[in-house]
Amino acid sequence: MSNSVENLYGARFGGGMRSWRWYLSRVMRLFLRWFRLCLRRGRRKRPNRVRDLWNYGTVLMKSLYYNVLTNSDTVLDCVFEPIYWLVDNMTRWFGVVFVSLVIALTSSIVIIVYLCVLPIIFSTYPVHWILWHLCYGHWNLLMLVYHYYKAITTCPGFPPQEKSDIPTVTICKKCIVPKPARTHHCSICNRCILKMDHHCPWLNNCVGHFNHRYFFSFCLFMTMGCIYCSISAKDMFLDAYNAIESSYQTPPPSFTREERMLHKSLVYLWVLTSSVSVALGSLTLWHAVLITRAETSVERHINHRERTRLKLRGKMFRNPYHHGMLNNWRRFFGVEKRSDWLTRVLLPSAHLPHEDGLTWDCPPYRNNTVVI
């Protein structure tokens, strides 16, 4: 009996004092097992991460092809999205550079006209031609400067951000606000523009409802001024060009420094004004066609697509904003009476457009046409 009690006591107490090695080995085994599990998990992370990225990329690629609403336009938009972002940001930052370039080039032409062209006109032309050049040249310059300043500083017009009773046709996907008719989102300004035509980098501003007339008038008077300078300085340009060509002869003619500067300035004036006349004249003519049709640059593409869609169904598309060619020009320039052609078109005028840009008056026989 006593031996069994001693064995039990030794197993509980004496054995506990001798089992520290057992506990230590036990702890070491647990630590080694935990360490091996960590190594196994670390090895499995890499292939799992790569596999997850591969599966995610596969889902993204398949989403372009297995979406029933996807077409080639959506794929191209996704591919060119980085280019669109770059163009939008570059245009936004370089707008000031383009405006400064317009001012610098225009100022250089005006300086050359005053210093080089007008003295020749005063010394060689008859009085009535001198008066013509003075009157027309300064009127054209006044109209050009005024409309360019107004086109830059006038707000194109924005739809209301708060809830209102104004009729809308859709919701802007980027602004998440209702859009009235003829309103479109400008990715450069990052806002919706009333009757948006396009974003002009040469104005560093959007061309919209309230400055569309200023933009077109600036293009028109700039084209007219360049054509006027190109025609008026044609003979001077030919003489200056021949003089520059003769400088390569042997022996070269003896021109003074002022005469050489005069020749180069006349060549620069004629080349620049002739180039701008062709380029800007084509743009002005294109916008004149759009105004005649009561369309903007954005609506031109939308109406063309809608016209093609309805033609396949045997129907005909009608522009709901077309009031007739002459009436379209009257509404564009804000002409309400005959005298307005003088006071509002041929002279500087800051009058507001015919509509407010939120609602539009449609002809009675086109009220049933769907607004695009």
Short mmCIF file of C-alpha atoms in Angstrom, two decimals:
data_model
loop_
_atom_site.label_atom_id
_atom_site.label_comp_id
_atom_site.label_asym_id
_atom_site.label_seq_id
_atom_site.Cartn_x
_atom_site.Cartn_y
_atom_site.Cartn_z
CA MET A 1 0.00 0.00 0.00
CA SER A 2 2.78 2.39 0.90
CA ASN A 3 4.68 1.55 -2.31
CA SER A 4 1.66 2.37 -4.47
CA VAL A 5 1.19 5.71 -2.68
CA GLU A 6 4.85 6.60 -3.21
CA ASN A 7 4.65 5.69 -6.89
CA LEU A 8 1.53 7.85 -7.30
CA TYR A 9 3.16 10.73 -5.41
CA GLY A 10 6.30 10.43 -7.52
CA ALA A 11 4.28 10.38 -10.74
CA ARG A 12 2.48 13.59 -9.74
CA PHE A 13 5.27 15.58 -8.09
CA GLY A 14 8.59 13.94 -8.67
CA GLY A 15 7.66 13.18 -12.27
CA GLY A 16 6.60 16.83 -12.69
CA MET A 17 10.03 17.97 -11.65
CA ARG A 18 11.66 15.55 -14.09
CA SER A 19 9.25 16.46 -17.02
CA TRP A 20 10.73 19.91 -17.88
CA ARG A 21 12.62 18.24 -20.67
CA TRP A 22 9.40 16.79 -21.95
CA TYR A 23 7.74 20.20 -21.87
CA LEU A 24 10.70 21.75 -23.64
CA SER A 25 10.63 19.17 -26.40
CA ARG A 26 6.92 19.67 -26.66
CA VAL A 27 7.35 23.42 -27.14
CA MET A 28 10.10 22.88 -29.69
CA ARG A 29 7.88 20.54 -31.68
CA LEU A 30 5.07 23.08 -31.71
CA PHE A 31 7.45 25.83 -32.82
CA LEU A 32 8.85 23.69 -35.65
CA ARG A 33 5.38 22.77 -36.80
CA TRP A 34 4.31 26.43 -36.81
CA PHE A 35 7.49 27.40 -38.72
CA ARG A 36 6.83 24.75 -41.37
CA LEU A 37 3.27 25.96 -41.79
CA CYS A 38 4.51 29.53 -42.31
CA LEU A 39 6.94 28.35 -44.96
CA ARG A 40 4.21 26.46 -46.75
CA ARG A 41 1.87 29.47 -46.65
CA GLY A 42 4.62 31.77 -47.95
CA ARG A 43 5.24 29.43 -50.86
CA ARG A 44 1.57 29.29 -51.73
CA LYS A 45 1.09 33.08 -51.73
CA ARG A 46 2.98 33.72 -54.93
CA PRO A 47 1.17 31.30 -57.23
CA ASN A 48 -2.17 32.29 -55.68
CA ARG A 49 -1.45 35.99 -56.27
CA VAL A 50 -0.43 35.39 -59.87
CA ARG A 51 -3.45 33.19 -60.41
CA ASP A 52 -5.77 35.84 -58.97
CA LEU A 53 -4.31 38.53 -61.22
CA TRP A 54 -4.60 36.26 -64.24
CA ASN A 55 -8.23 35.45 -63.45
CA TYR A 56 -9.01 39.13 -62.88
CA GLY A 57 -7.42 40.11 -66.18
CA THR A 58 -9.29 37.33 -67.96
CA VAL A 59 -12.58 38.61 -66.57
CA LEU A 60 -11.76 42.13 -67.69
CA MET A 61 -10.90 41.00 -71.20
CA LYS A 62 -13.96 38.81 -71.49
CA SER A 63 -16.18 41.66 -70.31
CA LEU A 64 -15.31 43.47 -73.56
CA TYR A 65 -16.56 40.61 -75.70
CA TYR A 66 -19.34 38.93 -73.72
CA ASN A 67 -21.37 42.09 -73.10
CA VAL A 68 -24.36 42.28 -75.43
CA LEU A 69 -24.25 46.10 -75.32
CA THR A 70 -20.60 46.26 -76.41
CA ASN A 71 -19.69 47.28 -79.95
CA SER A 72 -16.60 48.43 -81.78
CA ASP A 73 -17.06 52.02 -80.57
CA THR A 74 -16.90 50.90 -76.94
CA VAL A 75 -13.73 48.91 -77.57
CA LEU A 76 -12.09 51.86 -79.34
CA ASP A 77 -13.08 54.20 -76.50
CA CYS A 78 -11.43 51.87 -73.99
CA VAL A 79 -8.28 51.59 -76.10
CA PHE A 80 -7.97 55.35 -76.69
CA GLU A 81 -8.99 56.40 -73.18
CA PRO A 82 -5.36 57.22 -72.15
CA ILE A 83 -4.98 59.32 -75.30
CA TYR A 84 -8.25 61.16 -74.58
CA TRP A 85 -7.07 61.87 -71.04
CA LEU A 86 -3.73 63.18 -72.31
CA VAL A 87 -5.37 65.41 -74.92
CA ASP A 88 -7.89 66.80 -72.42
CA ASN A 89 -5.22 67.71 -69.89
CA MET A 90 -2.78 69.06 -72.46
CA THR A 91 -5.49 71.22 -74.04
CA ARG A 92 -6.49 72.55 -70.65
CA TRP A 93 -2.95 73.62 -69.75
CA PHE A 94 -1.89 74.80 -73.21
CA GLY A 95 -4.98 76.96 -73.70
CA VAL A 96 -3.16 79.97 -72.24
CA VAL A 97 -0.25 79.35 -74.64
CA PHE A 98 -2.60 79.24 -77.64
CA VAL A 99 -4.34 82.46 -76.60
CA SER A 100 -0.98 84.17 -76.13
CA LEU A 101 0.08 82.92 -79.56
CA VAL A 102 -3.03 84.39 -81.20
CA ILE A 103 -2.45 87.73 -79.51
CA ALA A 104 1.26 87.76 -80.44
CA LEU A 105 0.71 86.86 -84.11
CA THR A 106 -2.16 89.32 -84.51
CA SER A 107 -0.16 92.08 -82.84
CA SER A 108 2.82 91.41 -85.12
CA ILE A 109 0.63 91.78 -88.22
CA VAL A 110 -0.90 95.01 -86.91
CA ILE A 111 2.55 96.44 -86.15
CA ILE A 112 3.85 95.56 -89.62
CA VAL A 113 0.78 97.14 -91.22
CA TYR A 114 1.27 100.38 -89.30
CA LEU A 115 5.04 100.56 -89.78
CA CYS A 116 5.46 99.14 -93.29
CA VAL A 117 2.21 98.92 -95.27
CA LEU A 118 0.45 102.17 -94.38
CA PRO A 119 3.47 104.42 -95.18
CA ILE A 120 3.64 102.85 -98.66
CA ILE A 121 -0.11 103.33 -99.10
CA PHE A 122 0.10 106.98 -98.03
CA SER A 123 2.91 107.69 -100.47
CA THR A 124 1.60 105.83 -103.54
CA TYR A 125 -2.21 105.50 -103.35
CA PRO A 126 -4.81 108.16 -104.23
CA VAL A 127 -6.83 109.85 -101.51
CA HIS A 128 -10.02 107.78 -101.90
CA TRP A 129 -8.07 104.52 -101.58
CA ILE A 130 -6.26 105.87 -98.55
CA LEU A 131 -9.59 106.66 -96.89
CA TRP A 132 -10.90 103.20 -97.81
CA HIS A 133 -7.93 101.45 -96.22
CA LEU A 134 -8.10 103.59 -93.10
CA CYS A 135 -11.84 103.09 -92.57
CA TYR A 136 -12.12 99.43 -93.47
CA GLY A 137 -8.89 98.38 -91.79
CA HIS A 138 -9.69 99.99 -88.46
CA TRP A 139 -13.31 98.77 -88.52
CA ASN A 140 -12.16 95.22 -89.19
CA LEU A 141 -9.55 95.44 -86.45
CA LEU A 142 -12.10 96.79 -83.97
CA MET A 143 -14.59 94.01 -84.70
CA LEU A 144 -11.87 91.35 -84.52
CA VAL A 145 -10.50 92.49 -81.16
CA TYR A 146 -13.94 92.98 -79.63
CA HIS A 147 -15.33 89.57 -80.59
CA TYR A 148 -12.16 87.74 -79.61
CA TYR A 149 -12.21 89.38 -76.18
CA LYS A 150 -15.91 88.53 -75.73
CA ALA A 151 -15.43 84.95 -76.94
CA ILE A 152 -12.68 84.40 -74.34
CA THR A 153 -14.35 86.09 -71.37
CA THR A 154 -18.02 85.19 -71.92
CA CYS A 155 -19.28 82.14 -70.06
CA PRO A 156 -20.71 79.60 -72.54
CA GLY A 157 -23.58 78.75 -70.20
CA PHE A 158 -24.11 75.94 -67.70
CA PRO A 159 -27.30 74.07 -66.78
CA PRO A 160 -28.61 74.50 -63.21
CA GLN A 161 -27.12 72.06 -60.72
CA GLU A 162 -30.06 72.11 -58.35
CA LYS A 163 -33.45 70.53 -59.01
CA SER A 164 -35.76 72.66 -61.16
CA ASP A 165 -38.80 72.43 -63.40
CA ILE A 166 -36.78 72.91 -66.58
CA PRO A 167 -37.51 70.11 -69.10
CA THR A 168 -34.56 67.78 -69.59
CA VAL A 169 -33.87 64.99 -72.05
CA THR A 170 -31.29 62.85 -70.22
CA ILE A 171 -28.92 62.58 -67.27
CA CYS A 172 -25.24 63.40 -67.67
CA LYS A 173 -23.21 60.28 -66.90
CA LYS A 174 -20.31 62.33 -65.51
CA CYS A 175 -22.02 65.26 -63.77
CA ILE A 176 -24.97 63.10 -62.66
CA VAL A 177 -27.33 66.04 -63.22
CA PRO A 178 -30.22 66.48 -65.68
CA LYS A 179 -29.24 67.83 -69.09
CA PRO A 180 -31.55 70.14 -71.06
CA ALA A 181 -31.87 69.76 -74.82
CA ARG A 182 -28.71 70.53 -76.85
CA THR A 183 -26.55 70.35 -73.70
CA HIS A 184 -23.42 68.21 -73.76
CA HIS A 185 -20.56 67.46 -71.37
CA CYS A 186 -17.11 68.96 -72.00
CA SER A 187 -14.36 66.67 -70.72
CA ILE A 188 -11.84 69.54 -70.70
CA CYS A 189 -13.97 71.98 -68.70
CA ASN A 190 -15.42 69.00 -66.77
CA ARG A 191 -18.89 70.57 -66.92
CA CYS A 192 -22.02 70.41 -69.03
CA ILE A 193 -22.29 73.24 -71.58
CA LEU A 194 -25.52 74.69 -72.95
CA LYS A 195 -25.73 74.22 -76.72
CA MET A 196 -22.14 73.05 -76.79
CA ASP A 197 -20.36 73.31 -80.13
CA HIS A 198 -16.79 72.39 -79.19
CA HIS A 199 -13.95 73.31 -76.88
CA CYS A 200 -11.68 75.79 -78.66
CA PRO A 201 -8.04 75.80 -77.47
CA TRP A 202 -7.46 79.12 -79.27
CA LEU A 203 -10.01 80.67 -76.92
CA ASN A 204 -9.16 78.52 -73.90
CA ASN A 205 -12.92 78.31 -73.49
CA CYS A 206 -15.87 76.24 -74.58
CA VAL A 207 -18.01 77.50 -77.46
CA GLY A 208 -21.54 77.35 -76.13
CA HIS A 209 -24.86 79.11 -76.19
CA PHE A 210 -23.77 82.53 -74.91
CA ASN A 211 -20.48 82.93 -76.80
CA HIS A 212 -21.18 81.03 -80.02
CA ARG A 213 -21.96 84.29 -81.85
CA TYR A 214 -18.73 85.88 -80.61
CA PHE A 215 -16.69 82.88 -81.75
CA PHE A 216 -18.17 82.84 -85.25
CA SER A 217 -17.86 86.62 -85.60
CA PHE A 218 -14.21 86.45 -84.55
CA CYS A 219 -13.53 83.73 -87.15
CA LEU A 220 -15.37 85.73 -89.79
CA PHE A 221 -13.61 89.04 -89.14
CA MET A 222 -10.24 87.38 -88.72
CA THR A 223 -10.68 85.71 -92.12
CA MET A 224 -11.81 88.97 -93.69
CA GLY A 225 -8.87 90.83 -92.18
CA CYS A 226 -6.35 88.24 -93.39
CA ILE A 227 -7.84 88.31 -96.91
CA TYR A 228 -7.73 92.11 -96.85
CA CYS A 229 -4.07 92.17 -95.80
CA SER A 230 -3.13 89.46 -98.28
CA ILE A 231 -4.72 91.28 -101.22
CA SER A 232 -3.56 94.75 -100.20
CA ALA A 233 0.05 93.66 -99.69
CA LYS A 234 0.31 91.39 -102.73
CA ASP A 235 2.33 93.81 -104.89
CA MET A 236 4.47 94.76 -101.92
CA PHE A 237 5.11 91.08 -101.23
CA LEU A 238 6.21 90.42 -104.83
CA ASP A 239 8.60 93.37 -104.77
CA ALA A 240 10.00 92.31 -101.38
CA TYR A 241 10.38 88.69 -102.51
CA ASN A 242 12.23 89.71 -105.67
CA ALA A 243 14.47 91.96 -103.60
CA ILE A 244 15.33 89.09 -101.25
CA GLU A 245 16.01 86.80 -104.21
CA SER A 246 18.29 89.39 -105.78
CA SER A 247 20.43 89.41 -102.64
CA TYR A 248 21.82 86.03 -103.71
CA GLN A 249 23.19 87.48 -106.94
CA THR A 250 26.78 88.48 -107.45
CA PRO A 251 27.37 91.24 -106.72
CA PRO A 252 24.37 91.58 -104.32
CA PRO A 253 22.42 94.83 -104.39
CA SER A 254 23.21 97.32 -101.68
CA PHE A 255 20.19 97.32 -99.35
CA THR A 256 20.28 99.02 -96.00
CA ARG A 257 19.39 97.18 -92.81
CA GLU A 258 16.00 98.92 -92.64
CA GLU A 259 15.19 97.89 -96.21
CA ARG A 260 16.10 94.27 -95.53
CA MET A 261 13.87 94.26 -92.45
CA LEU A 262 11.08 95.80 -94.51
CA HIS A 263 11.35 93.08 -97.15
CA LYS A 264 11.32 90.26 -94.61
CA SER A 265 8.39 91.81 -92.73
CA LEU A 266 6.28 92.07 -95.90
CA VAL A 267 7.02 88.46 -96.83
CA TYR A 268 6.14 87.34 -93.28
CA LEU A 269 2.89 89.34 -93.39
CA TRP A 270 1.74 87.94 -96.72
CA VAL A 271 2.63 84.31 -95.97
CA LEU A 272 0.98 84.35 -92.54
CA THR A 273 -2.22 86.12 -93.63
CA SER A 274 -2.59 83.95 -96.74
CA SER A 275 -2.17 80.75 -94.71
CA VAL A 276 -4.64 81.86 -92.05
CA SER A 277 -7.09 82.94 -94.74
CA VAL A 278 -7.19 79.42 -96.19
CA ALA A 279 -7.23 77.52 -92.88
CA LEU A 280 -9.53 79.76 -90.87
CA GLY A 281 -11.68 80.52 -93.92
CA SER A 282 -12.43 76.81 -94.32
CA LEU A 283 -13.39 76.56 -90.64
CA THR A 284 -15.60 79.65 -90.92
CA LEU A 285 -17.32 78.28 -94.01
CA TRP A 286 -17.98 74.99 -92.21
CA HIS A 287 -19.56 76.77 -89.25
CA ALA A 288 -21.62 78.89 -91.62
CA VAL A 289 -23.08 75.69 -93.08
CA LEU A 290 -23.87 74.43 -89.58
CA ILE A 291 -25.59 77.70 -88.66
CA THR A 292 -27.64 77.51 -91.86
CA ARG A 293 -28.81 74.04 -90.79
CA ALA A 294 -29.35 75.12 -87.15
CA GLU A 295 -26.80 72.57 -85.92
CA THR A 296 -23.68 72.56 -83.79
CA SER A 297 -20.57 70.50 -84.37
CA VAL A 298 -21.76 67.94 -81.83
CA GLU A 299 -25.28 67.82 -83.21
CA ARG A 300 -23.92 67.34 -86.73
CA HIS A 301 -22.65 63.87 -85.79
CA ILE A 302 -25.71 63.02 -83.67
CA ASN A 303 -28.16 64.05 -86.40
CA HIS A 304 -26.18 62.18 -89.05
CA ARG A 305 -26.32 58.99 -87.00
CA GLU A 306 -30.01 59.48 -86.28
CA ARG A 307 -30.73 60.23 -89.94
CA THR A 308 -29.01 56.99 -90.96
CA ARG A 309 -30.90 54.98 -88.34
CA LEU A 310 -34.30 56.31 -89.40
CA LYS A 311 -33.49 55.86 -93.08
CA LEU A 312 -33.02 52.13 -92.52
CA ARG A 313 -36.54 52.05 -91.07
CA GLY A 314 -37.98 53.93 -94.01
CA LYS A 315 -38.44 57.18 -92.08
CA MET A 316 -37.07 60.70 -92.52
CA PHE A 317 -35.30 62.72 -89.86
CA ARG A 318 -36.10 66.39 -89.35
CA ASN A 319 -34.05 68.75 -87.23
CA PRO A 320 -36.44 70.10 -84.56
CA TYR A 321 -34.49 73.37 -84.32
CA HIS A 322 -34.48 74.25 -88.03
CA HIS A 323 -36.56 77.40 -88.69
CA GLY A 324 -35.45 78.00 -92.26
CA MET A 325 -32.11 79.21 -93.52
CA LEU A 326 -32.69 82.95 -93.15
CA ASN A 327 -34.50 82.58 -89.82
CA ASN A 328 -31.66 80.46 -88.50
CA TRP A 329 -29.22 83.30 -89.17
CA ARG A 330 -31.57 85.83 -87.61
CA ARG A 331 -31.94 83.77 -84.45
CA PHE A 332 -28.19 83.13 -84.31
CA PHE A 333 -27.26 86.84 -84.53
CA GLY A 334 -30.23 87.96 -82.43
CA VAL A 335 -31.71 90.06 -85.26
CA GLU A 336 -35.29 91.11 -84.55
CA LYS A 337 -35.62 94.05 -86.97
CA ARG A 338 -33.81 95.35 -90.02
CA SER A 339 -31.74 97.89 -88.14
CA ASP A 340 -30.30 95.08 -86.00
CA TRP A 341 -28.23 93.90 -88.97
CA LEU A 342 -26.28 97.15 -88.56
CA THR A 343 -26.30 97.61 -84.81
CA ARG A 344 -25.92 93.94 -83.81
CA VAL A 345 -23.95 92.38 -86.67
CA LEU A 346 -21.82 95.07 -88.29
CA LEU A 347 -21.10 96.93 -85.05
CA PRO A 348 -19.95 95.65 -81.64
CA SER A 349 -22.93 94.48 -79.60
CA ALA A 350 -23.20 92.57 -76.32
CA HIS A 351 -26.87 91.55 -76.65
CA LEU A 352 -27.93 88.15 -75.37
CA PRO A 353 -29.01 85.28 -77.65
CA HIS A 354 -32.62 84.72 -78.62
CA GLU A 355 -33.27 81.81 -76.23
CA ASP A 356 -32.00 81.13 -72.72
CA GLY A 357 -30.29 77.86 -73.69
CA LEU A 358 -32.53 75.78 -71.43
CA THR A 359 -35.71 75.65 -73.50
CA TRP A 360 -36.04 75.95 -77.27
CA ASP A 361 -38.81 77.14 -79.57
CA CYS A 362 -39.52 74.52 -82.22
CA PRO A 363 -41.54 75.19 -85.37
CA PRO A 364 -45.19 74.05 -85.04
CA TYR A 365 -44.92 71.37 -87.71
CA ARG A 366 -41.90 69.89 -85.95
CA ASN A 367 -43.20 69.73 -82.42
CA ASN A 368 -43.80 66.01 -82.80
CA THR A 369 -40.15 65.41 -83.69
CA VAL A 370 -38.08 63.66 -81.08
CA VAL A 371 -35.55 66.00 -79.48
CA ILE A 372 -31.97 64.74 -79.84
#
